[in-house]
Amino acid sequence: MLEQLTSFFQRKHVPEAPLPKPDAKLALGTLLVRVAMADKAYLFEEIEQIDRILAKAYDLNPIEAAKMRATCEKLAFSIEDDSEMAQLIRDNVEYDHRREKVEALWQVVIADGISDERETALVDLIEKVLGVDAQDSEAARLAASIP
């Protein structure tokens, strides 16, 4: 028994695979996670909403969406500047689709039923970097709140 415990603790830790370099898809997922975590409460309703958004946006099954979200969660902890992720989307996604991304961000904000200034402020910052004008931003916010 002691030998088994000793050998268990002597095993070398296998390092995790390096994180992928973010593209526009991973950038969206990462920002969705960052918005959900902005209020320091990452709730099931938000996780579920992120999975639905990723599945719909990128034609993924539930398992693929959850795996993508898990990667985005790791990226969310590794990035320092949300603007860089938003800029990746702006540089690679047409305007109409960027507006859809803003709507997705608002869907995550309202998913848990709790309105928080930190989440709202982060979405406002991302909208500016994405170059979504105020009128389209408000339309995206309203569309997100309609079930």
JSON list of N, CA and C in Angstrom, two decimals, residues 32-113:
[
{"chain": "A", "resi": 32, "resn": "LEU", "atom": "N", "xyz": [-17.33, 35.57, -24.39]},
{"chain": "A", "resi": 32, "resn": "LEU", "atom": "CA", "xyz": [-18.56, 35.12, -23.74]},
{"chain": "A", "resi": 32, "resn": "LEU", "atom": "C", "xyz": [-18.26, 34.67, -22.31]},
{"chain": "A", "resi": 33, "resn": "VAL", "atom": "N", "xyz": [-17.19, 33.91, -22.15]},
{"chain": "A", "resi": 33, "resn": "VAL", "atom": "CA", "xyz": [-16.79, 33.44, -20.82]},
{"chain": "A", "resi": 33, "resn": "VAL", "atom": "C", "xyz": [-16.38, 34.62, -19.94]},
{"chain": "A", "resi": 34, "resn": "ARG", "atom": "N", "xyz": [-15.60, 35.53, -20.50]},
{"chain": "A", "resi": 34, "resn": "ARG", "atom": "CA", "xyz": [-15.14, 36.70, -19.71]},
{"chain": "A", "resi": 34, "resn": "ARG", "atom": "C", "xyz": [-16.33, 37.54, -19.23]},
{"chain": "A", "resi": 35, "resn": "VAL", "atom": "N", "xyz": [-17.33, 37.71, -20.09]},
{"chain": "A", "resi": 35, "resn": "VAL", "atom": "CA", "xyz": [-18.53, 38.46, -19.69]},
{"chain": "A", "resi": 35, "resn": "VAL", "atom": "C", "xyz": [-19.26, 37.71, -18.58]},
{"chain": "A", "resi": 36, "resn": "ALA", "atom": "N", "xyz": [-19.41, 36.41, -18.73]},
{"chain": "A", "resi": 36, "resn": "ALA", "atom": "CA", "xyz": [-20.09, 35.61, -17.70]},
{"chain": "A", "resi": 36, "resn": "ALA", "atom": "C", "xyz": [-19.36, 35.67, -16.37]},
{"chain": "A", "resi": 37, "resn": "MET", "atom": "N", "xyz": [-18.04, 35.75, -16.41]},
{"chain": "A", "resi": 37, "resn": "MET", "atom": "CA", "xyz": [-17.24, 35.76, -15.18]},
{"chain": "A", "resi": 37, "resn": "MET", "atom": "C", "xyz": [-17.02, 37.17, -14.62]},
{"chain": "A", "resi": 38, "resn": "ALA", "atom": "N", "xyz": [-17.43, 38.18, -15.35]},
{"chain": "A", "resi": 38, "resn": "ALA", "atom": "CA", "xyz": [-17.15, 39.57, -14.95]},
{"chain": "A", "resi": 38, "resn": "ALA", "atom": "C", "xyz": [-17.71, 39.91, -13.57]},
{"chain": "A", "resi": 39, "resn": "ASP", "atom": "N", "xyz": [-18.81, 39.29, -13.20]},
{"chain": "A", "resi": 39, "resn": "ASP", "atom": "CA", "xyz": [-19.43, 39.59, -11.90]},
{"chain": "A", "resi": 39, "resn": "ASP", "atom": "C", "xyz": [-18.94, 38.65, -10.80]},
{"chain": "A", "resi": 40, "resn": "LYS", "atom": "N", "xyz": [-17.89, 37.90, -11.11]},
{"chain": "A", "resi": 40, "resn": "LYS", "atom": "CA", "xyz": [-17.28, 36.96, -10.14]},
{"chain": "A", "resi": 40, "resn": "LYS", "atom": "C", "xyz": [-18.19, 35.80, -9.79]},
{"chain": "A", "resi": 41, "resn": "ALA", "atom": "N", "xyz": [-19.22, 35.55, -10.60]},
{"chain": "A", "resi": 41, "resn": "ALA", "atom": "CA", "xyz": [-20.12, 34.41, -10.42]},
{"chain": "A", "resi": 41, "resn": "ALA", "atom": "C", "xyz": [-20.35, 33.78, -11.78]},
{"chain": "A", "resi": 42, "resn": "TYR", "atom": "N", "xyz": [-19.79, 32.61, -11.99]},
{"chain": "A", "resi": 42, "resn": "TYR", "atom": "CA", "xyz": [-19.91, 31.91, -13.27]},
{"chain": "A", "resi": 42, "resn": "TYR", "atom": "C", "xyz": [-20.94, 30.81, -13.06]},
{"chain": "A", "resi": 43, "resn": "LEU", "atom": "N", "xyz": [-22.18, 31.10, -13.41]},
{"chain": "A", "resi": 43, "resn": "LEU", "atom": "CA", "xyz": [-23.29, 30.23, -13.08]},
{"chain": "A", "resi": 43, "resn": "LEU", "atom": "C", "xyz": [-23.67, 29.28, -14.21]},
{"chain": "A", "resi": 44, "resn": "PHE", "atom": "N", "xyz": [-24.35, 28.20, -13.82]},
{"chain": "A", "resi": 44, "resn": "PHE", "atom": "CA", "xyz": [-24.76, 27.17, -14.77]},
{"chain": "A", "resi": 44, "resn": "PHE", "atom": "C", "xyz": [-25.55, 27.75, -15.94]},
{"chain": "A", "resi": 45, "resn": "GLU", "atom": "N", "xyz": [-26.45, 28.69, -15.64]},
{"chain": "A", "resi": 45, "resn": "GLU", "atom": "CA", "xyz": [-27.28, 29.28, -16.70]},
{"chain": "A", "resi": 45, "resn": "GLU", "atom": "C", "xyz": [-26.41, 29.97, -17.75]},
{"chain": "A", "resi": 46, "resn": "GLU", "atom": "N", "xyz": [-25.35, 30.60, -17.30]},
{"chain": "A", "resi": 46, "resn": "GLU", "atom": "CA", "xyz": [-24.44, 31.28, -18.23]},
{"chain": "A", "resi": 46, "resn": "GLU", "atom": "C", "xyz": [-23.66, 30.26, -19.06]},
{"chain": "A", "resi": 47, "resn": "ILE", "atom": "N", "xyz": [-23.19, 29.21, -18.41]},
{"chain": "A", "resi": 47, "resn": "ILE", "atom": "CA", "xyz": [-22.45, 28.15, -19.10]},
{"chain": "A", "resi": 47, "resn": "ILE", "atom": "C", "xyz": [-23.33, 27.50, -20.16]},
{"chain": "A", "resi": 48, "resn": "GLU", "atom": "N", "xyz": [-24.55, 27.20, -19.78]},
{"chain": "A", "resi": 48, "resn": "GLU", "atom": "CA", "xyz": [-25.51, 26.59, -20.70]},
{"chain": "A", "resi": 48, "resn": "GLU", "atom": "C", "xyz": [-25.77, 27.51, -21.90]},
{"chain": "A", "resi": 49, "resn": "GLN", "atom": "N", "xyz": [-25.91, 28.81, -21.63]},
{"chain": "A", "resi": 49, "resn": "GLN", "atom": "CA", "xyz": [-26.15, 29.78, -22.71]},
{"chain": "A", "resi": 49, "resn": "GLN", "atom": "C", "xyz": [-24.94, 29.87, -23.64]},
{"chain": "A", "resi": 50, "resn": "ILE", "atom": "N", "xyz": [-23.75, 29.87, -23.08]},
{"chain": "A", "resi": 50, "resn": "ILE", "atom": "CA", "xyz": [-22.53, 29.92, -23.90]},
{"chain": "A", "resi": 50, "resn": "ILE", "atom": "C", "xyz": [-22.48, 28.70, -24.81]},
{"chain": "A", "resi": 51, "resn": "ASP", "atom": "N", "xyz": [-22.76, 27.53, -24.26]},
{"chain": "A", "resi": 51, "resn": "ASP", "atom": "CA", "xyz": [-22.76, 26.31, -25.07]},
{"chain": "A", "resi": 51, "resn": "ASP", "atom": "C", "xyz": [-23.77, 26.40, -26.22]},
{"chain": "A", "resi": 52, "resn": "ARG", "atom": "N", "xyz": [-24.96, 26.92, -25.92]},
{"chain": "A", "resi": 52, "resn": "ARG", "atom": "CA", "xyz": [-25.98, 27.05, -26.98]},
{"chain": "A", "resi": 52, "resn": "ARG", "atom": "C", "xyz": [-25.51, 28.03, -28.06]},
{"chain": "A", "resi": 53, "resn": "ILE", "atom": "N", "xyz": [-24.93, 29.14, -27.64]},
{"chain": "A", "resi": 53, "resn": "ILE", "atom": "CA", "xyz": [-24.46, 30.14, -28.60]},
{"chain": "A", "resi": 53, "resn": "ILE", "atom": "C", "xyz": [-23.38, 29.55, -29.50]},
{"chain": "A", "resi": 54, "resn": "LEU", "atom": "N", "xyz": [-22.39, 28.88, -28.90]},
{"chain": "A", "resi": 54, "resn": "LEU", "atom": "CA", "xyz": [-21.31, 28.29, -29.69]},
{"chain": "A", "resi": 54, "resn": "LEU", "atom": "C", "xyz": [-21.82, 27.21, -30.63]},
{"chain": "A", "resi": 55, "resn": "ALA", "atom": "N", "xyz": [-22.74, 26.38, -30.14]},
{"chain": "A", "resi": 55, "resn": "ALA", "atom": "CA", "xyz": [-23.30, 25.31, -30.98]},
{"chain": "A", "resi": 55, "resn": "ALA", "atom": "C", "xyz": [-24.02, 25.89, -32.19]},
{"chain": "A", "resi": 56, "resn": "LYS", "atom": "N", "xyz": [-24.83, 26.91, -31.96]},
{"chain": "A", "resi": 56, "resn": "LYS", "atom": "CA", "xyz": [-25.59, 27.53, -33.05]},
{"chain": "A", "resi": 56, "resn": "LYS", "atom": "C", "xyz": [-24.67, 28.28, -34.02]},
{"chain": "A", "resi": 57, "resn": "ALA", "atom": "N", "xyz": [-23.75, 29.06, -33.47]},
{"chain": "A", "resi": 57, "resn": "ALA", "atom": "CA", "xyz": [-22.89, 29.90, -34.31]},
{"chain": "A", "resi": 57, "resn": "ALA", "atom": "C", "xyz": [-21.95, 29.08, -35.20]},
{"chain": "A", "resi": 58, "resn": "TYR", "atom": "N", "xyz": [-21.50, 27.95, -34.69]},
{"chain": "A", "resi": 58, "resn": "TYR", "atom": "CA", "xyz": [-20.46, 27.20, -35.41]},
{"chain": "A", "resi": 58, "resn": "TYR", "atom": "C", "xyz": [-20.89, 25.78, -35.77]},
{"chain": "A", "resi": 59, "resn": "ASP", "atom": "N", "xyz": [-22.20, 25.54, -35.73]},
{"chain": "A", "resi": 59, "resn": "ASP", "atom": "CA", "xyz": [-22.78, 24.25, -36.12]},
{"chain": "A", "resi": 59, "resn": "ASP", "atom": "C", "xyz": [-22.09, 23.08, -35.39]},
{"chain": "A", "resi": 60, "resn": "LEU", "atom": "N", "xyz": [-22.08, 23.17, -34.06]},
{"chain": "A", "resi": 60, "resn": "LEU", "atom": "CA", "xyz": [-21.45, 22.16, -33.22]},
{"chain": "A", "resi": 60, "resn": "LEU", "atom": "C", "xyz": [-22.51, 21.35, -32.49]},
{"chain": "A", "resi": 61, "resn": "ASN", "atom": "N", "xyz": [-22.20, 20.09, -32.20]},
{"chain": "A", "resi": 61, "resn": "ASN", "atom": "CA", "xyz": [-23.09, 19.33, -31.34]},
{"chain": "A", "resi": 61, "resn": "ASN", "atom": "C", "xyz": [-22.80, 19.73, -29.89]},
{"chain": "A", "resi": 62, "resn": "PRO", "atom": "N", "xyz": [-23.63, 19.31, -28.94]},
{"chain": "A", "resi": 62, "resn": "PRO", "atom": "CA", "xyz": [-23.44, 19.75, -27.56]},
{"chain": "A", "resi": 62, "resn": "PRO", "atom": "C", "xyz": [-22.06, 19.41, -26.97]},
{"chain": "A", "resi": 63, "resn": "ILE", "atom": "N", "xyz": [-21.52, 18.26, -27.30]},
{"chain": "A", "resi": 63, "resn": "ILE", "atom": "CA", "xyz": [-20.21, 17.86, -26.78]},
{"chain": "A", "resi": 63, "resn": "ILE", "atom": "C", "xyz": [-19.12, 18.76, -27.37]},
{"chain": "A", "resi": 64, "resn": "GLU", "atom": "N", "xyz": [-19.19, 19.01, -28.68]},
{"chain": "A", "resi": 64, "resn": "GLU", "atom": "CA", "xyz": [-18.19, 19.88, -29.32]},
{"chain": "A", "resi": 64, "resn": "GLU", "atom": "C", "xyz": [-18.26, 21.29, -28.76]},
{"chain": "A", "resi": 65, "resn": "ALA", "atom": "N", "xyz": [-19.48, 21.78, -28.52]},
{"chain": "A", "resi": 65, "resn": "ALA", "atom": "CA", "xyz": [-19.65, 23.12, -27.96]},
{"chain": "A", "resi": 65, "resn": "ALA", "atom": "C", "xyz": [-19.05, 23.19, -26.55]},
{"chain": "A", "resi": 66, "resn": "ALA", "atom": "N", "xyz": [-19.29, 22.17, -25.74]},
{"chain": "A", "resi": 66, "resn": "ALA", "atom": "CA", "xyz": [-18.75, 22.15, -24.38]},
{"chain": "A", "resi": 66, "resn": "ALA", "atom": "C", "xyz": [-17.23, 22.09, -24.40]},
{"chain": "A", "resi": 67, "resn": "LYS", "atom": "N", "xyz": [-16.66, 21.33, -25.32]},
{"chain": "A", "resi": 67, "resn": "LYS", "atom": "CA", "xyz": [-15.20, 21.26, -25.44]},
{"chain": "A", "resi": 67, "resn": "LYS", "atom": "C", "xyz": [-14.63, 22.61, -25.87]},
{"chain": "A", "resi": 68, "resn": "MET", "atom": "N", "xyz": [-15.31, 23.26, -26.81]},
{"chain": "A", "resi": 68, "resn": "MET", "atom": "CA", "xyz": [-14.85, 24.58, -27.25]},
{"chain": "A", "resi": 68, "resn": "MET", "atom": "C", "xyz": [-14.93, 25.57, -26.08]},
{"chain": "A", "resi": 69, "resn": "ARG", "atom": "N", "xyz": [-16.02, 25.52, -25.32]},
{"chain": "A", "resi": 69, "resn": "ARG", "atom": "CA", "xyz": [-16.15, 26.40, -24.17]},
{"chain": "A", "resi": 69, "resn": "ARG", "atom": "C", "xyz": [-15.04, 26.15, -23.15]},
{"chain": "A", "resi": 70, "resn": "ALA", "atom": "N", "xyz": [-14.70, 24.87, -22.94]},
{"chain": "A", "resi": 70, "resn": "ALA", "atom": "CA", "xyz": [-13.63, 24.55, -21.99]},
{"chain": "A", "resi": 70, "resn": "ALA", "atom": "C", "xyz": [-12.31, 25.17, -22.43]},
{"chain": "A", "resi": 71, "resn": "THR", "atom": "N", "xyz": [-12.03, 25.12, -23.73]},
{"chain": "A", "resi": 71, "resn": "THR", "atom": "CA", "xyz": [-10.83, 25.77, -24.26]},
{"chain": "A", "resi": 71, "resn": "THR", "atom": "C", "xyz": [-10.91, 27.28, -24.06]},
{"chain": "A", "resi": 72, "resn": "CYS", "atom": "N", "xyz": [-12.08, 27.84, -24.31]},
{"chain": "A", "resi": 72, "resn": "CYS", "atom": "CA", "xyz": [-12.27, 29.28, -24.14]},
{"chain": "A", "resi": 72, "resn": "CYS", "atom": "C", "xyz": [-12.14, 29.70, -22.67]},
{"chain": "A", "resi": 73, "resn": "GLU", "atom": "N", "xyz": [-12.55, 28.83, -21.75]},
{"chain": "A", "resi": 73, "resn": "GLU", "atom": "CA", "xyz": [-12.38, 29.13, -20.33]},
{"chain": "A", "resi": 73, "resn": "GLU", "atom": "C", "xyz": [-10.90, 29.24, -19.99]},
{"chain": "A", "resi": 74, "resn": "LYS", "atom": "N", "xyz": [-10.10, 28.32, -20.53]},
{"chain": "A", "resi": 74, "resn": "LYS", "atom": "CA", "xyz": [-8.65, 28.38, -20.29]},
{"chain": "A", "resi": 74, "resn": "LYS", "atom": "C", "xyz": [-8.07, 29.66, -20.89]},
{"chain": "A", "resi": 75, "resn": "LEU", "atom": "N", "xyz": [-8.50, 29.99, -22.10]},
{"chain": "A", "resi": 75, "resn": "LEU", "atom": "CA", "xyz": [-8.03, 31.22, -22.73]},
{"chain": "A", "resi": 75, "resn": "LEU", "atom": "C", "xyz": [-8.46, 32.45, -21.91]},
{"chain": "A", "resi": 76, "resn": "ALA", "atom": "N", "xyz": [-9.66, 32.40, -21.36]},
{"chain": "A", "resi": 76, "resn": "ALA", "atom": "CA", "xyz": [-10.18, 33.54, -20.58]},
{"chain": "A", "resi": 76, "resn": "ALA", "atom": "C", "xyz": [-9.29, 33.84, -19.39]},
{"chain": "A", "resi": 77, "resn": "PHE", "atom": "N", "xyz": [-8.68, 32.81, -18.82]},
{"chain": "A", "resi": 77, "resn": "PHE", "atom": "CA", "xyz": [-7.79, 33.02, -17.68]},
{"chain": "A", "resi": 77, "resn": "PHE", "atom": "C", "xyz": [-6.39, 33.45, -18.12]},
{"chain": "A", "resi": 78, "resn": "SER", "atom": "N", "xyz": [-6.07, 33.23, -19.39]},
{"chain": "A", "resi": 78, "resn": "SER", "atom": "CA", "xyz": [-4.71, 33.52, -19.85]},
{"chain": "A", "resi": 78, "resn": "SER", "atom": "C", "xyz": [-4.57, 34.88, -20.52]},
{"chain": "A", "resi": 79, "resn": "ILE", "atom": "N", "xyz": [-5.68, 35.47, -20.96]},
{"chain": "A", "resi": 79, "resn": "ILE", "atom": "CA", "xyz": [-5.58, 36.76, -21.65]},
{"chain": "A", "resi": 79, "resn": "ILE", "atom": "C", "xyz": [-5.61, 37.91, -20.64]},
{"chain": "A", "resi": 80, "resn": "GLU", "atom": "N", "xyz": [-5.01, 39.00, -21.03]},
{"chain": "A", "resi": 80, "resn": "GLU", "atom": "CA", "xyz": [-4.99, 40.17, -20.17]},
{"chain": "A", "resi": 80, "resn": "GLU", "atom": "C", "xyz": [-5.82, 41.31, -20.72]},
{"chain": "A", "resi": 81, "resn": "ASP", "atom": "N", "xyz": [-6.09, 41.27, -22.02]},
{"chain": "A", "resi": 81, "resn": "ASP", "atom": "CA", "xyz": [-6.76, 42.40, -22.65]},
{"chain": "A", "resi": 81, "resn": "ASP", "atom": "C", "xyz": [-7.94, 41.92, -23.48]},
{"chain": "A", "resi": 82, "resn": "ASP", "atom": "N", "xyz": [-9.14, 42.23, -23.02]},
{"chain": "A", "resi": 82, "resn": "ASP", "atom": "CA", "xyz": [-10.35, 41.85, -23.75]},
{"chain": "A", "resi": 82, "resn": "ASP", "atom": "C", "xyz": [-10.41, 42.52, -25.12]},
{"chain": "A", "resi": 83, "resn": "SER", "atom": "N", "xyz": [-9.81, 43.68, -25.22]},
{"chain": "A", "resi": 83, "resn": "SER", "atom": "CA", "xyz": [-9.82, 44.41, -26.50]},
{"chain": "A", "resi": 83, "resn": "SER", "atom": "C", "xyz": [-9.13, 43.63, -27.61]},
{"chain": "A", "resi": 84, "resn": "GLU", "atom": "N", "xyz": [-8.08, 42.90, -27.26]},
{"chain": "A", "resi": 84, "resn": "GLU", "atom": "CA", "xyz": [-7.37, 42.11, -28.28]},
{"chain": "A", "resi": 84, "resn": "GLU", "atom": "C", "xyz": [-8.29, 41.04, -28.86]},
{"chain": "A", "resi": 85, "resn": "MET", "atom": "N", "xyz": [-9.07, 40.38, -28.00]},
{"chain": "A", "resi": 85, "resn": "MET", "atom": "CA", "xyz": [-10.01, 39.36, -28.48]},
{"chain": "A", "resi": 85, "resn": "MET", "atom": "C", "xyz": [-11.07, 40.01, -29.37]},
{"chain": "A", "resi": 86, "resn": "ALA", "atom": "N", "xyz": [-11.59, 41.14, -28.94]},
{"chain": "A", "resi": 86, "resn": "ALA", "atom": "CA", "xyz": [-12.60, 41.84, -29.73]},
{"chain": "A", "resi": 86, "resn": "ALA", "atom": "C", "xyz": [-12.03, 42.29, -31.07]},
{"chain": "A", "resi": 87, "resn": "GLN", "atom": "N", "xyz": [-10.77, 42.73, -31.06]},
{"chain": "A", "resi": 87, "resn": "GLN", "atom": "CA", "xyz": [-10.13, 43.17, -32.30]},
{"chain": "A", "resi": 87, "resn": "GLN", "atom": "C", "xyz": [-9.98, 42.01, -33.29]},
{"chain": "A", "resi": 88, "resn": "LEU", "atom": "N", "xyz": [-9.71, 40.81, -32.78]},
{"chain": "A", "resi": 88, "resn": "LEU", "atom": "CA", "xyz": [-9.65, 39.62, -33.64]},
{"chain": "A", "resi": 88, "resn": "LEU", "atom": "C", "xyz": [-10.98, 39.42, -34.37]},
{"chain": "A", "resi": 89, "resn": "ILE", "atom": "N", "xyz": [-12.06, 39.61, -33.64]},
{"chain": "A", "resi": 89, "resn": "ILE", "atom": "CA", "xyz": [-13.38, 39.47, -34.27]},
{"chain": "A", "resi": 89, "resn": "ILE", "atom": "C", "xyz": [-13.60, 40.58, -35.28]},
{"chain": "A", "resi": 90, "resn": "ARG", "atom": "N", "xyz": [-13.29, 41.81, -34.89]},
{"chain": "A", "resi": 90, "resn": "ARG", "atom": "CA", "xyz": [-13.50, 42.94, -35.80]},
{"chain": "A", "resi": 90, "resn": "ARG", "atom": "C", "xyz": [-12.72, 42.77, -37.11]},
{"chain": "A", "resi": 91, "resn": "ASP", "atom": "N", "xyz": [-11.50, 42.29, -36.99]},
{"chain": "A", "resi": 91, "resn": "ASP", "atom": "CA", "xyz": [-10.65, 42.15, -38.18]},
{"chain": "A", "resi": 91, "resn": "ASP", "atom": "C", "xyz": [-11.07, 41.01, -39.10]},
{"chain": "A", "resi": 92, "resn": "ASN", "atom": "N", "xyz": [-11.86, 40.06, -38.58]},
{"chain": "A", "resi": 92, "resn": "ASN", "atom": "CA", "xyz": [-12.15, 38.86, -39.36]},
{"chain": "A", "resi": 92, "resn": "ASN", "atom": "C", "xyz": [-13.63, 38.56, -39.59]},
{"chain": "A", "resi": 93, "resn": "VAL", "atom": "N", "xyz": [-14.50, 39.41, -39.08]},
{"chain": "A", "resi": 93, "resn": "VAL", "atom": "CA", "xyz": [-15.93, 39.15, -39.17]},
{"chain": "A", "resi": 93, "resn": "VAL", "atom": "C", "xyz": [-16.63, 40.38, -39.73]},
{"chain": "A", "resi": 94, "resn": "GLU", "atom": "N", "xyz": [-17.53, 40.15, -40.68]},
{"chain": "A", "resi": 94, "resn": "GLU", "atom": "CA", "xyz": [-18.28, 41.25, -41.29]},
{"chain": "A", "resi": 94, "resn": "GLU", "atom": "C", "xyz": [-19.19, 41.93, -40.25]},
{"chain": "A", "resi": 95, "resn": "TYR", "atom": "N", "xyz": [-19.55, 43.16, -40.54]},
{"chain": "A", "resi": 95, "resn": "TYR", "atom": "CA", "xyz": [-20.29, 43.98, -39.58]},
{"chain": "A", "resi": 95, "resn": "TYR", "atom": "C", "xyz": [-21.57, 43.30, -39.08]},
{"chain": "A", "resi": 96, "resn": "ASP", "atom": "N", "xyz": [-22.40, 42.78, -40.00]},
{"chain": "A", "resi": 96, "resn": "ASP", "atom": "CA", "xyz": [-23.67, 42.17, -39.59]},
{"chain": "A", "resi": 96, "resn": "ASP", "atom": "C", "xyz": [-23.45, 41.02, -38.60]},
{"chain": "A", "resi": 97, "resn": "HIS", "atom": "N", "xyz": [-22.40, 40.27, -38.81]},
{"chain": "A", "resi": 97, "resn": "HIS", "atom": "CA", "xyz": [-22.11, 39.16, -37.91]},
{"chain": "A", "resi": 97, "resn": "HIS", "atom": "C", "xyz": [-21.53, 39.67, -36.58]},
{"chain": "A", "resi": 98, "resn": "ARG", "atom": "N", "xyz": [-20.83, 40.78, -36.63]},
{"chain": "A", "resi": 98, "resn": "ARG", "atom": "CA", "xyz": [-20.34, 41.38, -35.37]},
{"chain": "A", "resi": 98, "resn": "ARG", "atom": "C", "xyz": [-21.52, 41.82, -34.51]},
{"chain": "A", "resi": 99, "resn": "ARG", "atom": "N", "xyz": [-22.54, 42.36, -35.15]},
{"chain": "A", "resi": 99, "resn": "ARG", "atom": "CA", "xyz": [-23.74, 42.74, -34.42]},
{"chain": "A", "resi": 99, "resn": "ARG", "atom": "C", "xyz": [-24.37, 41.52, -33.77]},
{"chain": "A", "resi": 100, "resn": "GLU", "atom": "N", "xyz": [-24.37, 40.39, -34.47]},
{"chain": "A", "resi": 100, "resn": "GLU", "atom": "CA", "xyz": [-24.89, 39.13, -33.90]},
{"chain": "A", "resi": 100, "resn": "GLU", "atom": "C", "xyz": [-24.06, 38.70, -32.69]},
{"chain": "A", "resi": 101, "resn": "LYS", "atom": "N", "xyz": [-22.76, 38.94, -32.75]},
{"chain": "A", "resi": 101, "resn": "LYS", "atom": "CA", "xyz": [-21.89, 38.58, -31.62]},
{"chain": "A", "resi": 101, "resn": "LYS", "atom": "C", "xyz": [-22.24, 39.43, -30.40]},
{"chain": "A", "resi": 102, "resn": "VAL", "atom": "N", "xyz": [-22.58, 40.70, -30.63]},
{"chain": "A", "resi": 102, "resn": "VAL", "atom": "CA", "xyz": [-22.98, 41.58, -29.53]},
{"chain": "A", "resi": 102, "resn": "VAL", "atom": "C", "xyz": [-24.28, 41.05, -28.91]},
{"chain": "A", "resi": 103, "resn": "GLU", "atom": "N", "xyz": [-25.20, 40.63, -29.74]},
{"chain": "A", "resi": 103, "resn": "GLU", "atom": "CA", "xyz": [-26.44, 40.05, -29.21]},
{"chain": "A", "resi": 103, "resn": "GLU", "atom": "C", "xyz": [-26.13, 38.81, -28.35]},
{"chain": "A", "resi": 104, "resn": "ALA", "atom": "N", "xyz": [-25.20, 37.99, -28.81]},
{"chain": "A", "resi": 104, "resn": "ALA", "atom": "CA", "xyz": [-24.80, 36.81, -28.03]},
{"chain": "A", "resi": 104, "resn": "ALA", "atom": "C", "xyz": [-24.22, 37.21, -26.68]},
{"chain": "A", "resi": 105, "resn": "LEU", "atom": "N", "xyz": [-23.41, 38.26, -26.66]},
{"chain": "A", "resi": 105, "resn": "LEU", "atom": "CA", "xyz": [-22.85, 38.74, -25.39]},
{"chain": "A", "resi": 105, "resn": "LEU", "atom": "C", "xyz": [-23.97, 39.15, -24.43]},
{"chain": "A", "resi": 106, "resn": "TRP", "atom": "N", "xyz": [-24.97, 39.85, -24.95]},
{"chain": "A", "resi": 106, "resn": "TRP", "atom": "CA", "xyz": [-26.09, 40.27, -24.11]},
{"chain": "A", "resi": 106, "resn": "TRP", "atom": "C", "xyz": [-26.89, 39.06, -23.63]},
{"chain": "A", "resi": 107, "resn": "GLN", "atom": "N", "xyz": [-26.99, 38.03, -24.44]},
{"chain": "A", "resi": 107, "resn": "GLN", "atom": "CA", "xyz": [-27.70, 36.82, -24.02]},
{"chain": "A", "resi": 107, "resn": "GLN", "atom": "C", "xyz": [-27.02, 36.19, -22.80]},
{"chain": "A", "resi": 108, "resn": "VAL", "atom": "N", "xyz": [-25.70, 36.24, -22.77]},
{"chain": "A", "resi": 108, "resn": "VAL", "atom": "CA", "xyz": [-24.97, 35.72, -21.61]},
{"chain": "A", "resi": 108, "resn": "VAL", "atom": "C", "xyz": [-25.20, 36.62, -20.40]},
{"chain": "A", "resi": 109, "resn": "VAL", "atom": "N", "xyz": [-25.20, 37.92, -20.60]},
{"chain": "A", "resi": 109, "resn": "VAL", "atom": "CA", "xyz": [-25.42, 38.85, -19.49]},
{"chain": "A", "resi": 109, "resn": "VAL", "atom": "C", "xyz": [-26.75, 38.57, -18.81]},
{"chain": "A", "resi": 110, "resn": "ILE", "atom": "N", "xyz": [-27.79, 38.33, -19.58]},
{"chain": "A", "resi": 110, "resn": "ILE", "atom": "CA", "xyz": [-29.13, 38.16, -18.99]},
{"chain": "A", "resi": 110, "resn": "ILE", "atom": "C", "xyz": [-29.43, 36.70, -18.63]},
{"chain": "A", "resi": 111, "resn": "ALA", "atom": "N", "xyz": [-28.56, 35.78, -18.98]},
{"chain": "A", "resi": 111, "resn": "ALA", "atom": "CA", "xyz": [-28.84, 34.35, -18.78]},
{"chain": "A", "resi": 111, "resn": "ALA", "atom": "C", "xyz": [-29.12, 33.98, -17.33]},
{"chain": "A", "resi": 112, "resn": "ASP", "atom": "N", "xyz": [-28.44, 34.61, -16.39]},
{"chain": "A", "resi": 112, "resn": "ASP", "atom": "CA", "xyz": [-28.61, 34.26, -14.98]},
{"chain": "A", "resi": 112, "resn": "ASP", "atom": "C", "xyz": [-29.67, 35.10, -14.28]},
{"chain": "A", "resi": 113, "resn": "GLY", "atom": "N", "xyz": [-30.28, 36.03, -15.02]},
{"chain": "A", "resi": 113, "resn": "GLY", "atom": "CA", "xyz": [-31.33, 36.85, -14.44]},
{"chain": "A", "resi": 113, "resn": "GLY", "atom": "C", "xyz": [-30.84, 37.93, -13.49]}
]
